[in-house]
C-alpha atoms as an extended CHARMM CRD file, in Angstrom:
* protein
*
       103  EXT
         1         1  UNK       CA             78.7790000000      102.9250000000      -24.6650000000  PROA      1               0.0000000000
         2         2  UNK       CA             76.5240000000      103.0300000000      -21.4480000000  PROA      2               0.0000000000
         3         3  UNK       CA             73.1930000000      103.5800000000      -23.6690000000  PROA      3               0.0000000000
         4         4  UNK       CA             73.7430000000      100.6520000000      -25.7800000000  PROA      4               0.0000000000
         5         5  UNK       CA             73.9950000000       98.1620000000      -22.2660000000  PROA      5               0.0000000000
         6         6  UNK       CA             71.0000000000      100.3470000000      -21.2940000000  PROA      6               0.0000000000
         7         7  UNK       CA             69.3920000000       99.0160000000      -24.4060000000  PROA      7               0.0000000000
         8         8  UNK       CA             70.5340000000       95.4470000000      -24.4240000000  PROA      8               0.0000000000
         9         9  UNK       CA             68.6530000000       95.7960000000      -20.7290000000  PROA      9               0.0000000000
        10        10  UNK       CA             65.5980000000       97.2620000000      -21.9600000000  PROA      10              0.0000000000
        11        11  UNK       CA             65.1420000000       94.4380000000      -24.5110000000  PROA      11              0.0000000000
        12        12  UNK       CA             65.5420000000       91.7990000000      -22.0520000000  PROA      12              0.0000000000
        13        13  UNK       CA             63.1890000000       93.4990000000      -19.9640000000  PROA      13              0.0000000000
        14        14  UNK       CA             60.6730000000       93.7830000000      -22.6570000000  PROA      14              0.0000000000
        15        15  UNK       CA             61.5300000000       90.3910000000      -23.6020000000  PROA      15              0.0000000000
        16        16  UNK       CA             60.6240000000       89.2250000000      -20.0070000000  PROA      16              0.0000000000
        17        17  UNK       CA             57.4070000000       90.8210000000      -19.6610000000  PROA      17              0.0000000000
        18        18  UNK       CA             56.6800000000       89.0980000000      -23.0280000000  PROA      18              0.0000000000
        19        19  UNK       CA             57.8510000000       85.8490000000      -21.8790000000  PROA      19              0.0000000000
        20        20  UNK       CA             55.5770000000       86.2950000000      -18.4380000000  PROA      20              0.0000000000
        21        21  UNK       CA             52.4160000000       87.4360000000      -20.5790000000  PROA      21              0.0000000000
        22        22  UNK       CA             52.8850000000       84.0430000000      -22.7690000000  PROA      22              0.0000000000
        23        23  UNK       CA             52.6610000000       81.9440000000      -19.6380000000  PROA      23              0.0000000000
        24        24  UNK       CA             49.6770000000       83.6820000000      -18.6290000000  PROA      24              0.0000000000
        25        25  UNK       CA             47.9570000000       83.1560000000      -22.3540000000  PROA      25              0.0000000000
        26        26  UNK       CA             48.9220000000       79.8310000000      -22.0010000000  PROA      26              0.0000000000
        27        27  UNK       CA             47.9020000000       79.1090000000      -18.5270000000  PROA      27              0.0000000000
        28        28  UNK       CA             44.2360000000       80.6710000000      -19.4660000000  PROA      28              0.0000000000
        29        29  UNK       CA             44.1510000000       78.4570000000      -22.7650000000  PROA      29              0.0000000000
        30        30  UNK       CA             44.6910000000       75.2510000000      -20.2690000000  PROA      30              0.0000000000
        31        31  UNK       CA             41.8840000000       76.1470000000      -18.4420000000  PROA      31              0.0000000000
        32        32  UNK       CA             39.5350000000       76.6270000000      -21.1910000000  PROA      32              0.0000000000
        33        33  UNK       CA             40.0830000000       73.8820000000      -22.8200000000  PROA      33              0.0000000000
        34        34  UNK       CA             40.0800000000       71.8770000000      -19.4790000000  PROA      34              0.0000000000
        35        35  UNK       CA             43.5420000000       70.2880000000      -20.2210000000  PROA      35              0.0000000000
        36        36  UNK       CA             45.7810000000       69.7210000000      -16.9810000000  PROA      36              0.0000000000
        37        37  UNK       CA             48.9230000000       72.1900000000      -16.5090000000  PROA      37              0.0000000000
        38        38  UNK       CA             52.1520000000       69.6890000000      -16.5200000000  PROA      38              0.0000000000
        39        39  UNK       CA             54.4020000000       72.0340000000      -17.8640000000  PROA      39              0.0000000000
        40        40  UNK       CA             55.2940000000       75.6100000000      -19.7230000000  PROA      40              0.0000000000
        41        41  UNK       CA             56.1160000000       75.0440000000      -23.4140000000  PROA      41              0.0000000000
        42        42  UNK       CA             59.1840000000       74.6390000000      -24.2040000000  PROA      42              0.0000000000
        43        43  UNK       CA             59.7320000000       78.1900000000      -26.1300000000  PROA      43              0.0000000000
        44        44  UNK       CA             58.3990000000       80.2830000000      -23.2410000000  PROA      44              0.0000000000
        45        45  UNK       CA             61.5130000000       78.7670000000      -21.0370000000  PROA      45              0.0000000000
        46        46  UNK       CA             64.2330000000       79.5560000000      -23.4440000000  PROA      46              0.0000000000
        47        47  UNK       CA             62.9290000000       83.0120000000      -24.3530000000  PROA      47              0.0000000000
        48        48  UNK       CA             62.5920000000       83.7190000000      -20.4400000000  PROA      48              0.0000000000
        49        49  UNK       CA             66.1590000000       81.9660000000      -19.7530000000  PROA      49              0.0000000000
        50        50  UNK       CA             67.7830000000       84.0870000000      -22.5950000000  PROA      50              0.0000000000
        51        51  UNK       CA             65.7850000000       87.2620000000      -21.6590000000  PROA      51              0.0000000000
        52        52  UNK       CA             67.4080000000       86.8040000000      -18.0230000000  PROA      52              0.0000000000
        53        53  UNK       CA             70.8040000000       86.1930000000      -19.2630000000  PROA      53              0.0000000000
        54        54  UNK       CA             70.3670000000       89.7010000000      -21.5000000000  PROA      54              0.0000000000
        55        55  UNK       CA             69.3410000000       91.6250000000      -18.6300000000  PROA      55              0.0000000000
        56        56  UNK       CA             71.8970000000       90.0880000000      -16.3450000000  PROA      56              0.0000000000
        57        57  UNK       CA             74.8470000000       91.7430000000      -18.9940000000  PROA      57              0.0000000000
        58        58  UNK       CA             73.1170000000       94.8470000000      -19.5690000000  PROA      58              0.0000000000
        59        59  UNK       CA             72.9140000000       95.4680000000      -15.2490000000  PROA      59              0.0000000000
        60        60  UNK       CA             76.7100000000       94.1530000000      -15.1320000000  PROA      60              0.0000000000
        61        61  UNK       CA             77.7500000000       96.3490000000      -17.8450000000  PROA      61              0.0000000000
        62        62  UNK       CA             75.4460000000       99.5550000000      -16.1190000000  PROA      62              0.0000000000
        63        63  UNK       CA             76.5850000000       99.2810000000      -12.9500000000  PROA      63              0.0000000000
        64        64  UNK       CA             80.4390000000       99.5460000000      -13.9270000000  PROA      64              0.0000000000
        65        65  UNK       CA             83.6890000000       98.5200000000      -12.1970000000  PROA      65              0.0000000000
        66        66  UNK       CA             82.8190000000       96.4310000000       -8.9280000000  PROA      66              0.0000000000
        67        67  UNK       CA             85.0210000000       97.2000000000       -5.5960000000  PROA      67              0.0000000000
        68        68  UNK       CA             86.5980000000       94.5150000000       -3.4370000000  PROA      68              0.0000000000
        69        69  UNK       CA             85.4050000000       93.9560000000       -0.1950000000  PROA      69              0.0000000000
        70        70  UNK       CA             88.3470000000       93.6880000000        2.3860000000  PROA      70              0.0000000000
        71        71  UNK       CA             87.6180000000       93.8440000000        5.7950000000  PROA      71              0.0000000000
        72        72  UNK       CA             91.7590000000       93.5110000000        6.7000000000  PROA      72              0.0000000000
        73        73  UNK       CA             92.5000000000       96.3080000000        5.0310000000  PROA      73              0.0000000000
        74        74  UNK       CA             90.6440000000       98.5520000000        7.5830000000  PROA      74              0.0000000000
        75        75  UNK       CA             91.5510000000       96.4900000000       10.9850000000  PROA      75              0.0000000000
        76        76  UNK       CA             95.5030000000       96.7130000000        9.0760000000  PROA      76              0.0000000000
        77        77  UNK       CA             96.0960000000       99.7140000000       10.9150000000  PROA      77              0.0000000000
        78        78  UNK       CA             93.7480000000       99.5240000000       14.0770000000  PROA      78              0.0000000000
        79        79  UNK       CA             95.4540000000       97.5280000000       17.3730000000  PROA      79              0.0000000000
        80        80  UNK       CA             93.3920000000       94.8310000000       19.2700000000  PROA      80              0.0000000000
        81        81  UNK       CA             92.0920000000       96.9700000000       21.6680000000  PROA      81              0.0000000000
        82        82  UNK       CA             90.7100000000       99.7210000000       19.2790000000  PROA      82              0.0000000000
        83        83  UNK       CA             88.7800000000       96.9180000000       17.2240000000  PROA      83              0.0000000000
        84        84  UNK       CA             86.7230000000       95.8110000000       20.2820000000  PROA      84              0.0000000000
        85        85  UNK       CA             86.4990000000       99.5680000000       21.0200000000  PROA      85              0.0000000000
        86        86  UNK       CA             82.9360000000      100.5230000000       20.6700000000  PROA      86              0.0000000000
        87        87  UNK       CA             81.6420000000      103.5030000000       21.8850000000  PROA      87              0.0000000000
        88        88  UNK       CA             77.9420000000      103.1020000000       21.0770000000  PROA      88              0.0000000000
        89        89  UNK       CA             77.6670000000      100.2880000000       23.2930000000  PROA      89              0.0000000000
        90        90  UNK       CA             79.2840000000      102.4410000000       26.2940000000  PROA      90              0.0000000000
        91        91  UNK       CA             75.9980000000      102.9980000000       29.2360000000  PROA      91              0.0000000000
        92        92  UNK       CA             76.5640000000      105.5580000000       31.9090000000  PROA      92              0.0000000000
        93        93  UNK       CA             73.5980000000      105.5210000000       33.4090000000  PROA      93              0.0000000000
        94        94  UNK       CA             73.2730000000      102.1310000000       34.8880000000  PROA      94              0.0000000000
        95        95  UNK       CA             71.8010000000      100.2200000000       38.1100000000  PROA      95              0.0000000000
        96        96  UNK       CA             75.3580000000      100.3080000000       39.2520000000  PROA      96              0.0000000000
        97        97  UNK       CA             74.8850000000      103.7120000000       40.3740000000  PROA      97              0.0000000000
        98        98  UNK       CA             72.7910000000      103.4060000000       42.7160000000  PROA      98              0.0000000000
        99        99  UNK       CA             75.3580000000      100.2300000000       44.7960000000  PROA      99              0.0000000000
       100       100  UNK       CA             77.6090000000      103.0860000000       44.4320000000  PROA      100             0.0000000000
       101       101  UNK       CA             75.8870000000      106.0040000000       46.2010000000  PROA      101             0.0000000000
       102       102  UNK       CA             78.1630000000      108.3770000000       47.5020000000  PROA      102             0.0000000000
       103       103  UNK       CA             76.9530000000      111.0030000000       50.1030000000  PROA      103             0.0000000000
């Protein structure tokens, strides 16, 4: 079942590039005839919106289940003082050291 999402993604892929190419051709025609850009045709923005939508299910369907993000369920079992417990920010060699000097 995963090749046929990989091939509803190609298509709206391909269908994409097609769509992007079109605006280009179009773009180019506008200039040579001299005509003033206002807006894409009207085809070229449904076939890009639909080609989007077809890629968007394909990626969904590829990328499989999605896991929830709970940031309770790891600080559940951790006490106050072990969650602003950080050991990377611990310095040891500080200017306090030197108030400090014992001889």
């Amino acid at each position: 079942m995963g090749s046929y999402w990989k091939i509803w993604f190609f298509v709206g892929m391909t269908s994409l590039l097609h769509a992007a190419y079109s605006a280009v051709q179009h773009r180019t025609y506008l200039r040579l005839t001299e005509q003033e850009f206002t807006s894409l045709p009207l085809d070229i923005v449904i076939q890009s919106l639909i080609s989007l939508f077809v890629m968007m299910c394909g990626i969904l369907h590829i990328a499989g289940d999605f896991k929830e993000i709970r940031a309770t369920m790891d600080l559940q079992s951790k006490s106050w003082d072990m969650v602003g417990n950080r050991p990377s920010f611990y310095t040891f060699s500080h200017r306090g050291q030197m108030i400090h000097f014992s001889s």
